[in-house]
PDB file of C-alpha atoms in Angstrom:
ATOM      1  CA  MET A 370     -56.739  10.396  79.770  1.00  0.00           C
ATOM      2  CA  PRO A 371     -59.643  12.912  78.162  1.00  0.00           C
ATOM      3  CA  GLU A 372     -62.911  11.232  78.682  1.00  0.00           C
ATOM      4  CA  GLY A 373     -66.330  11.079  76.566  1.00  0.00           C
ATOM      5  CA  ASP A 374     -67.214  14.371  77.521  1.00  0.00           C
ATOM      6  CA  THR A 375     -64.514  15.653  76.960  1.00  0.00           C
ATOM      7  CA  VAL A 376     -63.840  14.549  73.605  1.00  0.00           C
ATOM      8  CA  TRP A 377     -67.515  15.751  72.589  1.00  0.00           C
ATOM      9  CA  GLN A 378     -66.619  19.211  74.248  1.00  0.00           C
ATOM     10  CA  ALA A 379     -63.078  18.291  71.285  1.00  0.00           C
ATOM     11  CA  ALA A 380     -64.460  17.634  68.623  1.00  0.00           C
ATOM     12  CA  LYS A 381     -68.178  20.453  68.883  1.00  0.00           C
ATOM     13  CA  ARG A 382     -64.868  22.684  68.197  1.00  0.00           C
ATOM     14  CA  LEU A 383     -63.013  21.234  65.476  1.00  0.00           C
ATOM     15  CA  HIS A 384     -66.361  20.777  63.768  1.00  0.00           C
ATOM     16  CA  GLU A 385     -67.686  24.856  64.356  1.00  0.00           C
ATOM     17  CA  ALA A 386     -64.312  26.046  63.053  1.00  0.00           C
ATOM     18  CA  LEU A 387     -63.926  23.565  60.422  1.00  0.00           C
ATOM     19  CA  ALA A 388     -67.056  21.935  58.847  1.00  0.00           C
ATOM     20  CA  GLY A 389     -68.043  23.305  55.122  1.00  0.00           C
ATOM     21  CA  LYS A 390     -64.673  24.999  54.646  1.00  0.00           C
ATOM     22  CA  VAL A 391     -61.853  24.404  52.619  1.00  0.00           C
ATOM     23  CA  LEU A 392     -58.151  23.854  53.617  1.00  0.00           C
ATOM     24  CA  THR A 393     -55.634  26.367  52.883  1.00  0.00           C
ATOM     25  CA  ARG A 394     -53.046  24.535  54.887  1.00  0.00           C
ATOM     26  CA  SER A 395     -52.620  21.454  55.756  1.00  0.00           C
ATOM     27  CA  ASP A 396     -49.352  19.791  57.568  1.00  0.00           C
ATOM     28  CA  PHE A 397     -49.002  16.609  59.742  1.00  0.00           C
ATOM     29  CA  ARG A 398     -45.132  16.249  61.887  1.00  0.00           C
ATOM     30  CA  VAL A 399     -44.917  12.239  61.427  1.00  0.00           C
ATOM     31  CA  PRO A 400     -43.177  11.120  58.922  1.00  0.00           C
ATOM     32  CA  ARG A 401     -45.727   8.140  57.874  1.00  0.00           C
ATOM     33  CA  TYR A 402     -47.739  11.387  56.734  1.00  0.00           C
ATOM     34  CA  ALA A 403     -45.131  14.143  56.053  1.00  0.00           C
ATOM     35  CA  THR A 404     -45.825  14.670  52.525  1.00  0.00           C
ATOM     36  CA  VAL A 405     -49.579  14.139  52.688  1.00  0.00           C
ATOM     37  CA  ASP A 406     -51.701  17.383  51.355  1.00  0.00           C
ATOM     38  CA  LEU A 407     -54.541  17.583  51.846  1.00  0.00           C
ATOM     39  CA  THR A 408     -54.742  21.852  51.130  1.00  0.00           C
ATOM     40  CA  GLY A 409     -57.807  22.370  48.236  1.00  0.00           C
ATOM     41  CA  ARG A 410     -60.025  19.934  50.313  1.00  0.00           C
ATOM     42  CA  THR A 411     -63.768  20.989  52.045  1.00  0.00           C
ATOM     43  CA  VAL A 412     -63.633  19.801  55.833  1.00  0.00           C
ATOM     44  CA  LEU A 413     -67.303  17.639  55.839  1.00  0.00           C
ATOM     45  CA  ASP A 414     -67.263  17.516  59.326  1.00  0.00           C
ATOM     46  CA  THR A 415     -65.937  15.533  62.994  1.00  0.00           C
ATOM     47  CA  VAL A 416     -67.778  13.146  65.158  1.00  0.00           C
ATOM     48  CA  PRO A 417     -66.304  11.889  68.350  1.00  0.00           C
ATOM     49  CA  ARG A 418     -67.036   8.503  68.696  1.00  0.00           C
ATOM     50  CA  GLY A 419     -66.255   7.337  72.523  1.00  0.00           C
ATOM     51  CA  LYS A 420     -62.688   8.608  73.339  1.00  0.00           C
ATOM     52  CA  HIS A 421     -62.139   9.249  69.733  1.00  0.00           C
ATOM     53  CA  LEU A 422     -62.285  11.312  67.032  1.00  0.00           C
ATOM     54  CA  LEU A 423     -62.689  11.332  63.055  1.00  0.00           C
ATOM     55  CA  THR A 424     -62.016  13.706  61.031  1.00  0.00           C
ATOM     56  CA  ARG A 425     -63.895  14.014  57.521  1.00  0.00           C
ATOM     57  CA  PHE A 426     -62.830  15.248  54.726  1.00  0.00           C
ATOM     58  CA  GLU A 427     -64.052  15.760  51.068  1.00  0.00           C
ATOM     59  CA  GLY A 428     -62.581  12.846  48.655  1.00  0.00           C
ATOM     60  CA  GLY A 429     -63.569  10.174  51.241  1.00  0.00           C
ATOM     61  CA  LEU A 430     -61.004  11.076  53.738  1.00  0.00           C
ATOM     62  CA  THR A 431     -60.324  10.630  57.517  1.00  0.00           C
ATOM     63  CA  LEU A 432     -58.906  11.600  59.761  1.00  0.00           C
ATOM     64  CA  HIS A 433     -59.070   9.835  62.530  1.00  0.00           C
ATOM     65  CA  THR A 434     -56.980  11.083  66.037  1.00  0.00           C
ATOM     66  CA  HIS A 435     -57.300  10.148  70.393  1.00  0.00           C
ATOM     67  CA  LEU A 436     -55.752  11.760  72.365  1.00  0.00           C
ATOM     68  CA  ARG A 437     -54.693   8.928  75.491  1.00  0.00           C
ATOM     69  CA  MET A 438     -53.713  10.734  77.888  1.00  0.00           C
ATOM     70  CA  GLU A 439     -51.525  14.773  76.863  1.00  0.00           C
ATOM     71  CA  GLY A 440     -53.118  15.349  73.264  1.00  0.00           C
ATOM     72  CA  THR A 441     -55.337  18.010  72.818  1.00  0.00           C
ATOM     73  CA  TRP A 442     -56.306  20.261  70.021  1.00  0.00           C
ATOM     74  CA  LYS A 443     -56.668  23.920  70.044  1.00  0.00           C
ATOM     75  CA  VAL A 444     -57.934  25.908  67.686  1.00  0.00           C
ATOM     76  CA  TYR A 445     -57.183  29.631  67.228  1.00  0.00           C
ATOM     77  CA  GLY A 446     -57.793  32.652  65.356  1.00  0.00           C
ATOM     78  CA  THR A 447     -56.169  34.567  62.374  1.00  0.00           C
ATOM     79  CA  GLY A 448     -53.030  35.475  64.291  1.00  0.00           C
ATOM     80  CA  GLU A 449     -53.708  34.514  67.477  1.00  0.00           C
ATOM     81  CA  ARG A 450     -50.573  32.649  68.866  1.00  0.00           C
ATOM     82  CA  TRP A 451     -50.743  29.760  69.722  1.00  0.00           C
ATOM     83  CA  ARG A 452     -51.027  28.397  72.943  1.00  0.00           C
ATOM     84  CA  GLY A 453     -50.750  24.353  73.194  1.00  0.00           C
ATOM     85  CA  GLY A 454     -47.072  23.853  73.786  1.00  0.00           C
ATOM     86  CA  PRO A 455     -44.243  23.663  71.786  1.00  0.00           C
ATOM     87  CA  GLY A 456     -43.249  23.390  68.228  1.00  0.00           C
ATOM     88  CA  HIS A 457     -42.418  19.908  68.407  1.00  0.00           C
ATOM     89  CA  GLN A 458     -45.060  19.144  70.269  1.00  0.00           C
ATOM     90  CA  ILE A 459     -47.357  19.380  67.334  1.00  0.00           C
ATOM     91  CA  ARG A 460     -48.156  16.397  65.254  1.00  0.00           C
ATOM     92  CA  ALA A 461     -50.932  17.516  62.600  1.00  0.00           C
ATOM     93  CA  ILE A 462     -52.023  21.337  61.595  1.00  0.00           C
ATOM     94  CA  LEU A 463     -55.384  22.121  59.978  1.00  0.00           C
ATOM     95  CA  GLY A 464     -56.246  25.408  58.483  1.00  0.00           C
ATOM     96  CA  THR A 465     -58.571  27.288  56.773  1.00  0.00           C
ATOM     97  CA  ALA A 466     -59.252  31.341  55.937  1.00  0.00           C
ATOM     98  CA  ASP A 467     -60.239  32.036  59.526  1.00  0.00           C
ATOM     99  CA  ARG A 468     -59.475  29.111  61.713  1.00  0.00           C
ATOM    100  CA  THR A 469     -56.599  26.990  62.027  1.00  0.00           C
ATOM    101  CA  ALA A 470     -56.200  24.135  64.318  1.00  0.00           C
ATOM    102  CA  VAL A 471     -53.829  22.101  65.874  1.00  0.00           C
ATOM    103  CA  GLY A 472     -53.130  19.018  67.258  1.00  0.00           C
ATOM    104  CA  TYR A 473     -50.498  19.166  69.763  1.00  0.00           C
ATOM    105  CA  ARG A 474     -49.135  15.946  71.537  1.00  0.00           C
ATOM    106  CA  LEU A 475     -51.573  13.361  69.344  1.00  0.00           C
ATOM    107  CA  GLN A 476     -50.843   9.495  70.597  1.00  0.00           C
ATOM    108  CA  VAL A 477     -52.493   7.245  67.551  1.00  0.00           C
ATOM    109  CA  MET A 478     -53.340   9.742  64.283  1.00  0.00           C
ATOM    110  CA  GLU A 479     -53.850   7.855  61.159  1.00  0.00           C
ATOM    111  CA  LEU A 480     -55.488   9.102  57.778  1.00  0.00           C
ATOM    112  CA  LEU A 481     -57.374   6.492  55.848  1.00  0.00           C
ATOM    113  CA  ARG A 482     -61.031   5.949  53.991  1.00  0.00           C
ATOM    114  CA  THR A 483     -64.042   7.052  55.188  1.00  0.00           C
ATOM    115  CA  SER A 484     -65.725   3.899  54.244  1.00  0.00           C
ATOM    116  CA  GLU A 485     -62.927   1.683  56.684  1.00  0.00           C
ATOM    117  CA  GLU A 486     -63.408   3.807  59.853  1.00  0.00           C
ATOM    118  CA  GLU A 487     -65.060   0.758  61.329  1.00  0.00           C
ATOM    119  CA  GLN A 488     -61.414  -0.371  61.561  1.00  0.00           C
ATOM    120  CA  VAL A 489     -60.136   2.153  64.055  1.00  0.00           C
ATOM    121  CA  VAL A 490     -63.772   1.804  66.124  1.00  0.00           C
ATOM    122  CA  GLY A 491     -65.793  -1.131  64.824  1.00  0.00           C
ATOM    123  CA  HIS A 492     -64.576  -1.963  67.954  1.00  0.00           C
ATOM    124  CA  LEU A 493     -65.796   0.201  70.586  1.00  0.00           C
ATOM    125  CA  GLY A 494     -68.803  -0.087  73.008  1.00  0.00           C
ATOM    126  CA  PRO A 495     -72.384   1.230  72.950  1.00  0.00           C
ATOM    127  CA  ASP A 496     -71.609   4.983  72.357  1.00  0.00           C
ATOM    128  CA  LEU A 497     -72.816   7.087  76.055  1.00  0.00           C
ATOM    129  CA  LEU A 498     -73.273   9.945  73.620  1.00  0.00           C
ATOM    130  CA  GLY A 499     -73.561   8.965  69.878  1.00  0.00           C
ATOM    131  CA  PRO A 500     -76.300   8.243  68.311  1.00  0.00           C
ATOM    132  CA  ASP A 501     -75.964   4.285  68.568  1.00  0.00           C
ATOM    133  CA  TRP A 502     -76.325   4.480  72.545  1.00  0.00           C
ATOM    134  CA  ASP A 503     -78.331   0.973  73.618  1.00  0.00           C
ATOM    135  CA  PRO A 504     -78.486   0.951  76.982  1.00  0.00           C
ATOM    136  CA  GLU A 505     -79.540  -3.020  76.927  1.00  0.00           C
ATOM    137  CA  ARG A 506     -76.435  -3.646  74.522  1.00  0.00           C
ATOM    138  CA  ALA A 507     -74.636  -2.157  77.341  1.00  0.00           C
ATOM    139  CA  LEU A 508     -75.640  -4.008  80.531  1.00  0.00           C
ATOM    140  CA  ALA A 509     -75.866  -6.976  78.591  1.00  0.00           C
ATOM    141  CA  ASN A 510     -71.672  -6.436  77.714  1.00  0.00           C
ATOM    142  CA  LEU A 511     -70.774  -5.445  81.507  1.00  0.00           C
ATOM    143  CA  LEU A 512     -72.102  -8.911  82.884  1.00  0.00           C
ATOM    144  CA  ALA A 513     -70.853 -11.181  80.107  1.00  0.00           C
ATOM    145  CA  ASP A 514     -67.705 -11.441  82.386  1.00  0.00           C
ATOM    146  CA  PRO A 515     -69.260 -11.908  85.396  1.00  0.00           C
ATOM    147  CA  ALA A 516     -66.495 -12.245  87.124  1.00  0.00           C
ATOM    148  CA  ARG A 517     -64.621  -8.981  85.833  1.00  0.00           C
ATOM    149  CA  PRO A 518     -64.445  -5.957  88.747  1.00  0.00           C
ATOM    150  CA  LEU A 519     -66.991  -3.615  87.924  1.00  0.00           C
ATOM    151  CA  GLY A 520     -64.083  -1.031  87.887  1.00  0.00           C
ATOM    152  CA  GLU A 521     -62.273  -2.452  84.912  1.00  0.00           C
ATOM    153  CA  ALA A 522     -65.560  -3.725  83.646  1.00  0.00           C
ATOM    154  CA  LEU A 523     -66.430   0.099  83.016  1.00  0.00           C
ATOM    155  CA  LEU A 524     -62.961   1.244  81.654  1.00  0.00           C
ATOM    156  CA  ASP A 525     -63.341  -1.331  78.972  1.00  0.00           C
ATOM    157  CA  GLN A 526     -64.249   0.771  75.935  1.00  0.00           C
ATOM    158  CA  ARG A 527     -64.825  -2.597  74.140  1.00  0.00           C
ATOM    159  CA  ASN A 528     -67.716  -2.847  77.022  1.00  0.00           C
ATOM    160  CA  LEU A 529     -69.731   1.134  76.267  1.00  0.00           C
ATOM    161  CA  ALA A 530     -67.888   3.497  75.187  1.00  0.00           C
ATOM    162  CA  GLY A 531     -66.470   7.325  76.619  1.00  0.00           C
ATOM    163  CA  ILE A 532     -65.747   6.527  80.321  1.00  0.00           C
ATOM    164  CA  GLY A 533     -62.770   6.885  82.204  1.00  0.00           C
ATOM    165  CA  ASN A 534     -61.232   7.240  85.488  1.00  0.00           C
ATOM    166  CA  ILE A 535     -63.143   9.691  86.941  1.00  0.00           C
ATOM    167  CA  TYR A 536     -66.568   8.673  85.947  1.00  0.00           C
ATOM    168  CA  LYS A 537     -65.585   5.020  86.754  1.00  0.00           C
ATOM    169  CA  SER A 538     -65.055   5.904  90.663  1.00  0.00           C
ATOM    170  CA  GLU A 539     -67.685   8.130  90.488  1.00  0.00           C
ATOM    171  CA  LEU A 540     -69.880   5.879  89.207  1.00  0.00           C
ATOM    172  CA  CYS A 541     -68.682   3.174  92.007  1.00  0.00           C
ATOM    173  CA  PHE A 542     -69.901   6.052  94.316  1.00  0.00           C
ATOM    174  CA  LEU A 543     -73.303   6.572  93.495  1.00  0.00           C
ATOM    175  CA  LEU A 544     -73.960   2.883  93.488  1.00  0.00           C
ATOM    176  CA  GLY A 545     -72.779   2.405  96.676  1.00  0.00           C
ATOM    177  CA  VAL A 546     -70.173  -0.671  95.612  1.00  0.00           C
ATOM    178  CA  THR A 547     -66.300  -0.651  95.161  1.00  0.00           C
ATOM    179  CA  PRO A 548     -64.308  -0.601  92.075  1.00  0.00           C
ATOM    180  CA  TRP A 549     -63.272  -3.955  92.869  1.00  0.00           C
ATOM    181  CA  LEU A 550     -66.988  -6.073  93.589  1.00  0.00           C
ATOM    182  CA  PRO A 551     -67.506  -8.580  90.239  1.00  0.00           C
ATOM    183  CA  VAL A 552     -69.524  -7.180  88.081  1.00  0.00           C
ATOM    184  CA  GLY A 553     -72.009 -10.429  88.541  1.00  0.00           C
ATOM    185  CA  THR A 554     -72.653  -9.426  91.915  1.00  0.00           C
ATOM    186  CA  LEU A 555     -73.258  -6.220  91.346  1.00  0.00           C
ATOM    187  CA  PRO A 556     -77.035  -5.699  92.839  1.00  0.00           C
ATOM    188  CA  ALA A 557     -79.610  -6.329  90.214  1.00  0.00           C
ATOM    189  CA  ASP A 558     -81.850  -2.646  90.510  1.00  0.00           C
ATOM    190  CA  ARG A 559     -78.287  -1.098  90.419  1.00  0.00           C
ATOM    191  CA  ALA A 560     -77.152  -3.132  87.543  1.00  0.00           C
ATOM    192  CA  GLU A 561     -80.141  -1.795  85.632  1.00  0.00           C
ATOM    193  CA  LYS A 562     -79.262   1.831  86.717  1.00  0.00           C
ATOM    194  CA  LEU A 563     -76.073   1.558  86.094  1.00  0.00           C
ATOM    195  CA  PRO A 564     -76.435   2.630  81.759  1.00  0.00           C
ATOM    196  CA  ALA A 565     -78.591   5.192  82.447  1.00  0.00           C
ATOM    197  CA  LEU A 566     -76.814   6.952  85.189  1.00  0.00           C
ATOM    198  CA  ALA A 567     -73.599   6.412  83.373  1.00  0.00           C
ATOM    199  CA  LYS A 568     -75.610   8.651  80.431  1.00  0.00           C
ATOM    200  CA  ARG A 569     -76.897  11.255  82.247  1.00  0.00           C
ATOM    201  CA  LEU A 570     -73.177  12.299  84.277  1.00  0.00           C
ATOM    202  CA  LEU A 571     -71.591  12.421  80.626  1.00  0.00           C
ATOM    203  CA  GLU A 572     -74.422  13.990  79.172  1.00  0.00           C
ATOM    204  CA  ALA A 573     -74.813  16.532  82.177  1.00  0.00           C
ATOM    205  CA  ASN A 574     -70.851  17.353  81.977  1.00  0.00           C
ATOM    206  CA  ARG A 575     -70.621  18.329  78.435  1.00  0.00           C
ATOM    207  CA  ASP A 576     -70.829  21.392  77.987  1.00  0.00           C
ATOM    208  CA  ARG A 577     -69.495  22.510  81.464  1.00  0.00           C
ATOM    209  CA  PRO A 578     -65.619  23.519  81.257  1.00  0.00           C
ATOM    210  CA  VAL A 579     -65.532  22.408  85.104  1.00  0.00           C
ATOM    211  CA  ARG A 580     -66.739  17.966  85.727  1.00  0.00           C
ATOM    212  CA  GLN A 581     -69.550  17.874  88.452  1.00  0.00           C
ATOM    213  CA  THR A 582     -70.587  15.097  89.332  1.00  0.00           C
ATOM    214  CA  THR A 583     -72.305  15.775  93.004  1.00  0.00           C
ATOM    215  CA  GLY A 584     -74.445  18.928  92.171  1.00  0.00           C
ATOM    216  CA  LEU A 585     -72.887  21.031  95.358  1.00  0.00           C
ATOM    217  CA  HIS A 586     -71.774  23.828  95.450  1.00  0.00           C
ATOM    218  CA  ARG A 587     -67.760  24.421  96.137  1.00  0.00           C
ATOM    219  CA  HIS A 588     -67.415  20.374  95.736  1.00  0.00           C
ATOM    220  CA  ASP A 589     -66.868  19.315  92.252  1.00  0.00           C
ATOM    221  CA  LEU A 590     -66.270  15.340  92.739  1.00  0.00           C
ATOM    222  CA  PHE A 591     -68.159  13.188  95.231  1.00  0.00           C
ATOM    223  CA  VAL A 592     -64.674  11.079  95.476  1.00  0.00           C
ATOM    224  CA  TYR A 593     -62.070  11.278  92.360  1.00  0.00           C
ATOM    225  CA  GLY A 594     -59.472  12.983  93.361  1.00  0.00           C
ATOM    226  CA  ARG A 595     -59.724  13.808  97.504  1.00  0.00           C
ATOM    227  CA  ALA A 596     -57.813  11.373  99.313  1.00  0.00           C
ATOM    228  CA  PRO A 597     -57.820  12.041 102.322  1.00  0.00           C
ATOM    229  CA  ARG A 598     -60.244  14.151 102.393  1.00  0.00           C
ATOM    230  CA  PRO A 599     -63.485  13.247 104.300  1.00  0.00           C
ATOM    231  CA  CYS A 600     -66.137  11.866 102.263  1.00  0.00           C
ATOM    232  CA  LEU A 601     -69.158  14.314 101.493  1.00  0.00           C
ATOM    233  CA  ARG A 602     -72.013  12.161 103.164  1.00  0.00           C
ATOM    234  CA  CYS A 603     -70.480  10.401 105.758  1.00  0.00           C
ATOM    235  CA  ARG A 604     -67.458  12.078 106.972  1.00  0.00           C
ATOM    236  CA  THR A 605     -64.636   8.844 106.033  1.00  0.00           C
ATOM    237  CA  SER A 606     -61.544   9.285 104.496  1.00  0.00           C
ATOM    238  CA  ILE A 607     -61.334   9.176 101.330  1.00  0.00           C
ATOM    239  CA  ARG A 608     -58.929   5.866 100.453  1.00  0.00           C
ATOM    240  CA  LEU A 609     -56.875   5.785  97.509  1.00  0.00           C
ATOM    241  CA  ALA A 610     -55.172   2.584  95.488  1.00  0.00           C
ATOM    242  CA  ASP A 611     -54.537   1.426  92.136  1.00  0.00           C
ATOM    243  CA  GLN A 612     -56.699  -0.673  89.555  1.00  0.00           C
ATOM    244  CA  GLY A 613     -56.099  -2.162  86.467  1.00  0.00           C
ATOM    245  CA  ASP A 614     -57.810  -1.762  83.654  1.00  0.00           C
ATOM    246  CA  GLY A 615     -56.217  -4.071  81.331  1.00  0.00           C
ATOM    247  CA  SER A 616     -53.074  -1.726  80.205  1.00  0.00           C
ATOM    248  CA  ARG A 617     -52.399  -0.128  83.097  1.00  0.00           C
ATOM    249  CA  GLU A 618     -52.471   1.223  87.015  1.00  0.00           C
ATOM    250  CA  ARG A 619     -54.961   3.232  87.534  1.00  0.00           C
ATOM    251  CA  PRO A 620     -55.415   5.837  90.722  1.00  0.00           C
ATOM    252  CA  THR A 621     -58.540   4.894  92.297  1.00  0.00           C
ATOM    253  CA  TYR A 622     -60.592   6.508  95.057  1.00  0.00           C
ATOM    254  CA  TRP A 623     -64.144   5.213  96.867  1.00  0.00           C
ATOM    255  CA  CYS A 624     -65.439   5.993 100.655  1.00  0.00           C
ATOM    256  CA  PRO A 625     -64.906   2.386 102.543  1.00  0.00           C
ATOM    257  CA  THR A 626     -67.925   3.458 103.991  1.00  0.00           C
ATOM    258  CA  CYS A 627     -70.561   4.346 101.448  1.00  0.00           C
ATOM    259  CA  GLN A 628     -69.182   1.491  99.156  1.00  0.00           C
ATOM    260  CA  THR A 629     -69.777  -2.028 100.441  1.00  0.00           C
ATOM    261  CA  GLY A 630     -67.732  -4.879  97.897  1.00  0.00           C
ATOM    262  CA  PRO A 631     -64.021  -6.239  98.674  1.00  0.00           C
ATOM    263  CA  ALA A 632     -60.885  -3.443  98.629  1.00  0.00           C
ATOM    264  CA  PRO A 633     -57.151  -3.375  98.502  1.00  0.00           C
ATOM    265  CA  VAL A 634     -55.848  -3.978 101.972  1.00  0.00           C
ATOM    266  CA  PRO A 635     -53.865  -0.576 103.682  1.00  0.00           C
ATOM    267  CA  GLY A 636     -50.646  -1.952 102.945  1.00  0.00           C
ATOM    268  CA  SER A 637     -51.068  -3.441 100.231  1.00  0.00           C
ATOM    269  CA  PRO A 638     -48.912  -3.013  96.792  1.00  0.00           C
ATOM    270  CA  GLN A 639     -52.174  -1.852  95.466  1.00  0.00           C
ATOM    271  CA  HIS A 640     -52.728   0.188  98.142  1.00  0.00           C
ATOM    272  CA  ARG A 641     -51.487   3.560  97.982  1.00  0.00           C
ATOM    273  CA  ARG A 642     -50.516   6.009 100.623  1.00  0.00           C
ATOM    274  CA  ASP A 643     -53.240   8.526 100.391  1.00  0.00           C
ATOM    275  CA  ARG A 644     -52.684  12.170  99.365  1.00  0.00           C
ATOM    276  CA  PRO A 645     -54.666  14.700  97.194  1.00  0.00           C
ATOM    277  CA  ALA A 646     -54.455  14.280  93.731  1.00  0.00           C
ATOM    278  CA  PRO A 647     -54.444  17.495  91.380  1.00  0.00           C
ATOM    279  CA  ARG A 648     -57.074  18.844  89.992  1.00  0.00           C
ATOM    280  CA  ARG A 649     -58.810  17.752  87.290  1.00  0.00           C
ATOM    281  CA  THR A 650     -61.049  19.415  84.324  1.00  0.00           C
ATOM    282  CA  ALA A 651     -63.664  17.951  81.818  1.00  0.00           C
TER     283      ALA A 651
END
């Protein structure tokens, strides 16, 4: 699933392509909005909110989209070939005189009044890349359920918005604890720096084509996707296991030497056989 930096990039592309321009084409390819036509309306802006995208139009309308696992927005120039996937995967088309934004495989798409945006994003915690960022509130949200595993708490967008599975694993490594550590037992000094560290990682990557957390040449990530290769710090084999987030099990990576705290026992149902994961980009 795209994380906060990826969604920020998507919002920037849409905003730069459409904002301030009049729609010459409007096509929603889902039954609920099949008859809706926004042609002639000016696009006001596109803003990210955590992992959500809000595209606003004159007349007080907002298109809310969420990319989930496979969704994406592509922007094309006049006459440019569309390359985001087969036509049957297109869910939305927003075109102007010189640019066309095409939404592929959008799992969430709804048109609502701009005044009602809070109905779809009001549940989110402070946005790591947004104007509402509040590190104290984010930390208080995380610590509100002290028995909850840290990895699950980080993925819960009600606590803080923008962290996905990659940043979850990388943050836990940088904090030196496993994702299964009860968040209430996180040492106070590490808990205090967690919000700022998370923000710094997302801000550093929001303009990069390839996500980077290590600062090292030829090594983009510390643990995510690296099992069973050696840890970049101690050379111990990186481990891989599943961890739930309240909706589904997610692959989780950690170093058993550099990170302290509970973890699945090898051979348990959670513990996966070590294997490399596909390279992920922002």
